[in-house]
Coordinates of C-alpha atoms in Angstrom, one line a residue:
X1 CA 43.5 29.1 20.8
X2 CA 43.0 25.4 22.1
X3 CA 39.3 25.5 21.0
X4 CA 40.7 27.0 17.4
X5 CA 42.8 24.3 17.0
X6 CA 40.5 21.4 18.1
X7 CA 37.2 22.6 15.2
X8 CA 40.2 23.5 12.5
X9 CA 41.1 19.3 13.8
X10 CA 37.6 18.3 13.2
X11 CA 37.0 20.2 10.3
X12 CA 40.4 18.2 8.4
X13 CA 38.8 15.2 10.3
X14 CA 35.2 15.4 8.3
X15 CA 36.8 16.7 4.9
X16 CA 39.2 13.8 5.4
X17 CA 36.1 11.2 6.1
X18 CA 34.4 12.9 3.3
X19 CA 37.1 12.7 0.4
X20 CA 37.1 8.8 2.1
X21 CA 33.8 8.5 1.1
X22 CA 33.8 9.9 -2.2
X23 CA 36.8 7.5 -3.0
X24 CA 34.4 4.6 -2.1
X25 CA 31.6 5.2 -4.1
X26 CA 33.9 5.6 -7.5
X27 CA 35.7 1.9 -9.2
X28 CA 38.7 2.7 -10.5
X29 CA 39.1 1.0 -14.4
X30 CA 39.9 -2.5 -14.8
X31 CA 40.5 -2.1 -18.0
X32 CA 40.6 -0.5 -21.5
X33 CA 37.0 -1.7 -22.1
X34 CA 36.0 -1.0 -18.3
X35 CA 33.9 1.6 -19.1
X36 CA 30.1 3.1 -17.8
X37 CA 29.6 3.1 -21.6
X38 CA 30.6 -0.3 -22.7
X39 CA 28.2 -1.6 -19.3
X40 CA 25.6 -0.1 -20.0
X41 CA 25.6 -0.9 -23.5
X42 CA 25.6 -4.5 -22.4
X43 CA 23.1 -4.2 -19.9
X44 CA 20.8 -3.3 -22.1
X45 CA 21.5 -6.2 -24.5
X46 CA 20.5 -8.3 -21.6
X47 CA 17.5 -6.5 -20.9
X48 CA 16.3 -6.8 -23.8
X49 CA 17.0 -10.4 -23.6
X50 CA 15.2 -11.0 -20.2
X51 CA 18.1 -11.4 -18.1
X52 CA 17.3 -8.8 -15.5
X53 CA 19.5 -9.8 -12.5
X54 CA 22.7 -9.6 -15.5
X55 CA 21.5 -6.5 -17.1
X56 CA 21.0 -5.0 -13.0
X57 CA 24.9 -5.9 -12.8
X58 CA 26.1 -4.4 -15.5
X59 CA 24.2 -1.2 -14.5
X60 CA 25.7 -1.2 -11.6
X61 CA 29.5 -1.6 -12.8
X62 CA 29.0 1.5 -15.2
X63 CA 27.5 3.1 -11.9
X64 CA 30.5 2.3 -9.7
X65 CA 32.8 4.0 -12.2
X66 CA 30.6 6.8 -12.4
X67 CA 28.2 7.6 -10.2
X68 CA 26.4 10.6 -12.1
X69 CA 26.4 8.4 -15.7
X70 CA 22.6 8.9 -16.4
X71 CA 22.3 6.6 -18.6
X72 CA 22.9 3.3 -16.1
X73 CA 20.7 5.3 -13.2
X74 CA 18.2 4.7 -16.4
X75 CA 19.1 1.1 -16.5
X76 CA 18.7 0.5 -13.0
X77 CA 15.3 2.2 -13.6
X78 CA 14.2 -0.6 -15.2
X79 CA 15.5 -3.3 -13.8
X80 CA 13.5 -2.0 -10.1
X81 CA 10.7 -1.8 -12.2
X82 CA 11.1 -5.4 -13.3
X83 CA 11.6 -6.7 -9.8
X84 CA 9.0 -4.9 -8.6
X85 CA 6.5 -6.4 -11.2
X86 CA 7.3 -9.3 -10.0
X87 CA 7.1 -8.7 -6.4
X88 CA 5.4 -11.0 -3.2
X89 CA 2.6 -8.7 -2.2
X90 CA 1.5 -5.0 -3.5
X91 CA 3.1 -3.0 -1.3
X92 CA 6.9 -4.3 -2.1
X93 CA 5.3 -3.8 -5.4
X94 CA 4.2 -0.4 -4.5
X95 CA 7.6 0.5 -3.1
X96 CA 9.7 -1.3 -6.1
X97 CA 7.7 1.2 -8.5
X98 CA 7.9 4.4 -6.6
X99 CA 12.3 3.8 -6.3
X100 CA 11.8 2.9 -10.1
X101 CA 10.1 6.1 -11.0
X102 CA 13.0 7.6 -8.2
X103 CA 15.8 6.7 -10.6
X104 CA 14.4 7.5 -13.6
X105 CA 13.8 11.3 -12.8
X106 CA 17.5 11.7 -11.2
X107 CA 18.2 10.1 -14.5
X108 CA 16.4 13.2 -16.3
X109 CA 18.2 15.3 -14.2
X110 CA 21.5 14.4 -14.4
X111 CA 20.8 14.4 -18.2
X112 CA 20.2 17.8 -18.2
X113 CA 17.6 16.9 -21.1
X114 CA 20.1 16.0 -23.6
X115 CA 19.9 12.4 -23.4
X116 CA 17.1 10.4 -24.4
X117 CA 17.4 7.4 -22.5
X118 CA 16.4 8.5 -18.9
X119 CA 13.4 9.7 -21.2
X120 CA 12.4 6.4 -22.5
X121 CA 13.4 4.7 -19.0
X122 CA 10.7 6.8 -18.1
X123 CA 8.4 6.1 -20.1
X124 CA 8.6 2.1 -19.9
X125 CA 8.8 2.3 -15.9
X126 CA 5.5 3.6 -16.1
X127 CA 4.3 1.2 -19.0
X128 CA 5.0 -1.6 -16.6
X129 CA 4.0 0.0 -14.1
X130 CA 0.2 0.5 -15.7
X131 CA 0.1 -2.6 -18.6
X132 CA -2.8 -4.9 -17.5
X133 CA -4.1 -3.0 -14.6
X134 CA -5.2 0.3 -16.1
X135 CA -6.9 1.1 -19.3
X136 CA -4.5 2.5 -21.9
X137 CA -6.1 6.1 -22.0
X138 CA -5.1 6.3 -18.3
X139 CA -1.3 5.9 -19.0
X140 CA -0.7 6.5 -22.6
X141 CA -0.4 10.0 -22.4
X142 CA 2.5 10.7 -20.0
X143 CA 4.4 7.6 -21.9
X144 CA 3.6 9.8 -25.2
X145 CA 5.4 12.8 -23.4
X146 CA 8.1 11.5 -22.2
X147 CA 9.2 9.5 -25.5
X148 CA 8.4 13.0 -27.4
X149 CA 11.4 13.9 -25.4
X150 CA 13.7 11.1 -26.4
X151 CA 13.0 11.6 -30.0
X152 CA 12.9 16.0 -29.8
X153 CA 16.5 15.1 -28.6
X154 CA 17.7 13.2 -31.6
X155 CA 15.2 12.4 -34.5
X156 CA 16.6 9.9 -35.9
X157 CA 16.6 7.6 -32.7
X158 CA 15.3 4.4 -34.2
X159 CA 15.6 2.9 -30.4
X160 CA 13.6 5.4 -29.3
X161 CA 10.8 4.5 -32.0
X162 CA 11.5 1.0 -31.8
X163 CA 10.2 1.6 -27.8
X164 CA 7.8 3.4 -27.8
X165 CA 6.1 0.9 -31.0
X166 CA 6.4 -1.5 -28.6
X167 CA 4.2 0.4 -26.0
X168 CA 1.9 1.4 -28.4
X169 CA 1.5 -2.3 -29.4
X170 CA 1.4 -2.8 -25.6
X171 CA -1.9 0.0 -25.3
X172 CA -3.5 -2.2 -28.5
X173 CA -2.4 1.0 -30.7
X174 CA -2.0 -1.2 -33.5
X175 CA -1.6 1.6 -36.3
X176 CA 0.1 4.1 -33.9
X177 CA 2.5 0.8 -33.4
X178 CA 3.0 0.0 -37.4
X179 CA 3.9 3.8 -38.0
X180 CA 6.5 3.3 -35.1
X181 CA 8.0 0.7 -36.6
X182 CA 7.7 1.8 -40.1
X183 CA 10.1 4.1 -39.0
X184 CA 12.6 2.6 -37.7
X185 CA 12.7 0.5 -41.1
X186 CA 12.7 3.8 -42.5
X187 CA 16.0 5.2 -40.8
X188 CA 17.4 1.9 -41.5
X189 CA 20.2 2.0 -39.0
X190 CA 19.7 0.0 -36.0
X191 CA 16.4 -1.7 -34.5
X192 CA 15.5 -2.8 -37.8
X193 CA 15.1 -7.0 -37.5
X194 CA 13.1 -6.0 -34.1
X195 CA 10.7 -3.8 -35.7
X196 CA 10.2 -6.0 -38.9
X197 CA 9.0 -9.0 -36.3
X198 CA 7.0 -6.6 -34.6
X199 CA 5.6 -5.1 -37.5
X200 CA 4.5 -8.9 -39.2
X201 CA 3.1 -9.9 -35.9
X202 CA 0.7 -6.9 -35.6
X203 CA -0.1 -7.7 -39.2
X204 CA -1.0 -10.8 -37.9
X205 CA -3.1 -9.9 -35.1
X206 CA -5.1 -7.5 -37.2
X207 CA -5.8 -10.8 -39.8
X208 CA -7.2 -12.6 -37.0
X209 CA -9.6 -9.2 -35.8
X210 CA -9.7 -10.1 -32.4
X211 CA -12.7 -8.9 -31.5
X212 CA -12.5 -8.4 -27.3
X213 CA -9.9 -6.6 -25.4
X214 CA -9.5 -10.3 -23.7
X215 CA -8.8 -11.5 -27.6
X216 CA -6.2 -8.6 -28.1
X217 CA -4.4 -9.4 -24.5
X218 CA -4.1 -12.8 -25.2
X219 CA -3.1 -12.1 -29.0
X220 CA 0.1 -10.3 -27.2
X221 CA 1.2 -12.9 -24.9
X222 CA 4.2 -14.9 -25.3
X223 CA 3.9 -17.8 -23.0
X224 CA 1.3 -19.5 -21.4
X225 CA -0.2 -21.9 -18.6
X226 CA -2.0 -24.7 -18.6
X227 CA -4.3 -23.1 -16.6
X228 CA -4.7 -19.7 -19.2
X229 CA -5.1 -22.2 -22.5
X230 CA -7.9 -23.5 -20.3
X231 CA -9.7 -20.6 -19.6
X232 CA -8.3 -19.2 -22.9
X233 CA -10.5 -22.5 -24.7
X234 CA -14.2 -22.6 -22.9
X235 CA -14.2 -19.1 -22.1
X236 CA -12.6 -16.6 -25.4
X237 CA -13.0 -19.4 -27.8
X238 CA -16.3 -21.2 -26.4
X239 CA -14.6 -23.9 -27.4
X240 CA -17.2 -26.5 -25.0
X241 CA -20.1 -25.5 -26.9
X242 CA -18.9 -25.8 -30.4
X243 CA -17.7 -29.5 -29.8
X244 CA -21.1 -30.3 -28.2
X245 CA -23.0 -29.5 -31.3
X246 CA -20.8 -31.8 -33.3
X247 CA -20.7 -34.5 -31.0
X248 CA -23.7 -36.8 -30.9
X249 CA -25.6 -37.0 -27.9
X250 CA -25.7 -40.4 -26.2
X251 CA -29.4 -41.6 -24.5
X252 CA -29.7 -44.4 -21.7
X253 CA -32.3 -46.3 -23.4
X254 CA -32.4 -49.5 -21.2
X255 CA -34.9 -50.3 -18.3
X256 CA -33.1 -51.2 -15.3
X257 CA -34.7 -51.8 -12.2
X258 CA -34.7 -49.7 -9.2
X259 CA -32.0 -50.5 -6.1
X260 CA -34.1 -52.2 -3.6
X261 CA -32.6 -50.7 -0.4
X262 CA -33.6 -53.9 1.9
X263 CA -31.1 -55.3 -0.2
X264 CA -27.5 -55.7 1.4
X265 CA -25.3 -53.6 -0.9
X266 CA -21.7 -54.7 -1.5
X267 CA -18.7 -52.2 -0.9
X268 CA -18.7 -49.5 -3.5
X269 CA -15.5 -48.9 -4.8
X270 CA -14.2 -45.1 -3.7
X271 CA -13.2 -43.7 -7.1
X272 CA -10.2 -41.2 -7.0
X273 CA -10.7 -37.5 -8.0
X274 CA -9.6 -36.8 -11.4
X275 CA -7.6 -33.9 -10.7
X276 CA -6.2 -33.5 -7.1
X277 CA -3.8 -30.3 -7.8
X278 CA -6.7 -28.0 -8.3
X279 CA -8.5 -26.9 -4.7
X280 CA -8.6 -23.1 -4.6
X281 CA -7.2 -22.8 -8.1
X282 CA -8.5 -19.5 -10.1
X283 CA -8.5 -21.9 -13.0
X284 CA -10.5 -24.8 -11.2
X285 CA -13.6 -24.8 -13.5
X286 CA -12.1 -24.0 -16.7
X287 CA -9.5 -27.0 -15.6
X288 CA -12.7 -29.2 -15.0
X289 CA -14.7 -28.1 -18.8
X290 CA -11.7 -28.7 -20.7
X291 CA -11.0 -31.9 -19.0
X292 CA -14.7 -33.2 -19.6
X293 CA -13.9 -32.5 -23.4
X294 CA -10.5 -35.0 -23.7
X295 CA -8.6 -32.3 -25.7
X296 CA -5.2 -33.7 -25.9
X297 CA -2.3 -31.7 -24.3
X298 CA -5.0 -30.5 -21.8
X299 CA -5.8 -34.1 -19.9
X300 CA -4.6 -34.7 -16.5
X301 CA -1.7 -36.8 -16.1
X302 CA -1.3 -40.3 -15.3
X303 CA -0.9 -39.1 -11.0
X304 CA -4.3 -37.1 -11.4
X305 CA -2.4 -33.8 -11.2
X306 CA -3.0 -31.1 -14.0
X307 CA -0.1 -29.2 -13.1
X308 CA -2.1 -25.5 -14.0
X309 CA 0.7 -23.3 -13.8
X310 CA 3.0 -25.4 -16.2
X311 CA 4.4 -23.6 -19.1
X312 CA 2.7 -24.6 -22.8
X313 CA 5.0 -25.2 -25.6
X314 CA 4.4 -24.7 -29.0
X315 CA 4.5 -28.7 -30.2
X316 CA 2.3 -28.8 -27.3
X317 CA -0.2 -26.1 -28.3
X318 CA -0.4 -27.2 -32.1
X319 CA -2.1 -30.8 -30.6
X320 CA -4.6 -29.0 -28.5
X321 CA -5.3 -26.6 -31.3
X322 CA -5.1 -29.9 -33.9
X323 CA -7.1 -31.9 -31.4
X324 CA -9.9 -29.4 -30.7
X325 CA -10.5 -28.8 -34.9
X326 CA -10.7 -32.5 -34.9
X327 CA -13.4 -32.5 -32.4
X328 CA -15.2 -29.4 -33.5
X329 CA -15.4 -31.0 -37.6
X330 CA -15.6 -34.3 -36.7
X331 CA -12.9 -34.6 -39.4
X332 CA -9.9 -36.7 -38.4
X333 CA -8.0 -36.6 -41.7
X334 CA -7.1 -32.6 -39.8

């Protein structure tokens, strides 16, 4: 009877810690507007914006008031993923993915397949998962099945569109990318300013026929380094050898007489590196072309420092481009 007593104790004492438990992991409402729906919402306005460690909050309110909501499990997808790209070393990277990719499928299955946005977290965990570092045929595929998804779920979904354009611009599937975003123009509801900038920029690219994967990449990127518009010049736009066939050569012409080494030499002046920032630098070479060619916006400052990993602005990339047409014509009426 005593040993009845004690495991019907422990057994209140467990469903007790339990409903304890339980309590903990759900917020109670703060508010009218308190809701998973309105956080998520807003998360993903701030994703969209960049803010990652904002958006990652407001997932996690709409999670702490519901724990099974799928849709911010699908937000915290992607904000994982983001960390992760951005992570010391490949394993944390390695680890940051797999979780991401964790989250997304309990996403699927707490939508029971009638949501679409664990379907397109899916799909654009694994685009940044694979962007850059595999070809495009690798990865495509199981993005294309998993936005199919999204979109079987509600056709009209211009976000889902809108997304998956932005992958396919993301893969170099220019026309797949236009049709995308033709779409969501089409529907007309929500999405539409996005896809119209997407759409002209595209147009854009396709004007200036990049002719390289490297020239597509860099046709997609938003910001730059010092250090990539260097490479970017002498090595995609060969920009060294175009200015040397417009500038005219220059020819020592005068006989000077050979150093007689019986001859007590004065102190030779040690003359300062040009650039001291660059030892062990990816960019170092490119760094040292460019700075032989005087390219404004790309000369080393007045400390002998290049600073290679500084952000380019776009005042600052007009001169270089402005400066290097100057150079390449000879024309400084440019």
């Amino acid at each position: 009877m005593q040993l009845k007593t004690m495991t019907t104790s422990l057994l209140a004492f467990s469903l007790a810690l339990g409903l304890l438990s339980g309590c903990a992991k759900t917020r109670k409402a703060g508010g009218h507007m308190d809701t998973p729906e309105v956080h998520y919402k807003q998360g993903m306005k701030y994703w969209d914006k960049g803010e990652i460690s904002k958006a990652d909050e407001e997932f996690k309110l709409a999670r702490s008031l519901d724990p099974k909501f799928a849709p911010a499990i699908a937000g915290l997808a992607l904000t994982t993923a983001a960390n992760a790209q951005n992570a010391p070393d490949n394993k944390a990277m390695e680890k940051g993915f797999k979780e991401a990719h964790k989250l997304a499928d309990k996403a699927k299955s707490l939508g029971k397949g009638k949501l679409a946005e664990p379907f397109m977290a899916k799909a654009m965990v694994i685009t940044m998962e694979k962007e850059g570092k595999q070809p495009p045929k690798k990865w495509i595929r199981d993005v294309e099945k998993e936005y199919k998804k999204a979109i079987k779920i509600d056709s009209e979904n211009a976000e889902a569109y809108y997304r998956r354009g932005v992958c396919y611009k993301k893969a170099y599937m220019f026309s797949e990318a236009k049709q995308d975003f033709a779409k969501v123009l089409e529907i007309g509801k929500r999405w539409t300013s996005e896809a119209d900038r997407e759409f002209k920029i595209i147009n854009d690219i396709e004007r200036a026929a990049p002719g390289t994967d490297v020239g597509r990449r860099i046709a997609l990127i938003e910001k730059m380094t010092r250090a990539d518009m260097a490479a970017l010049f002498v090595s995609e736009l060969k920009i060294d050898k175009l200015i040397e066939k417009k500038r005219p050569k220059t020819y020592n012409t005068g006989f000077e007489a050979p150093e007689d080494s019986r001859e007590m030499q004065p102190d030779k002046l040690v003359k300062m590196p040009e650039i001291t920032d660059m030892d062990n630098h990816w960019a170092k070479n490119f760094v040292m072309d460019i700075v032989e060619l005087k390219i404004r916006g790309l000369e080393p400052y007045p400390d002998h420092t290049f600073h290679p990993d500084e952000m380019v602005n776009r005042g600052e990339y007009a001169m270089m481009v402005e400066d290097a047409i100057i150079a390449i014509t000879g024309d400084e009426n440019i």
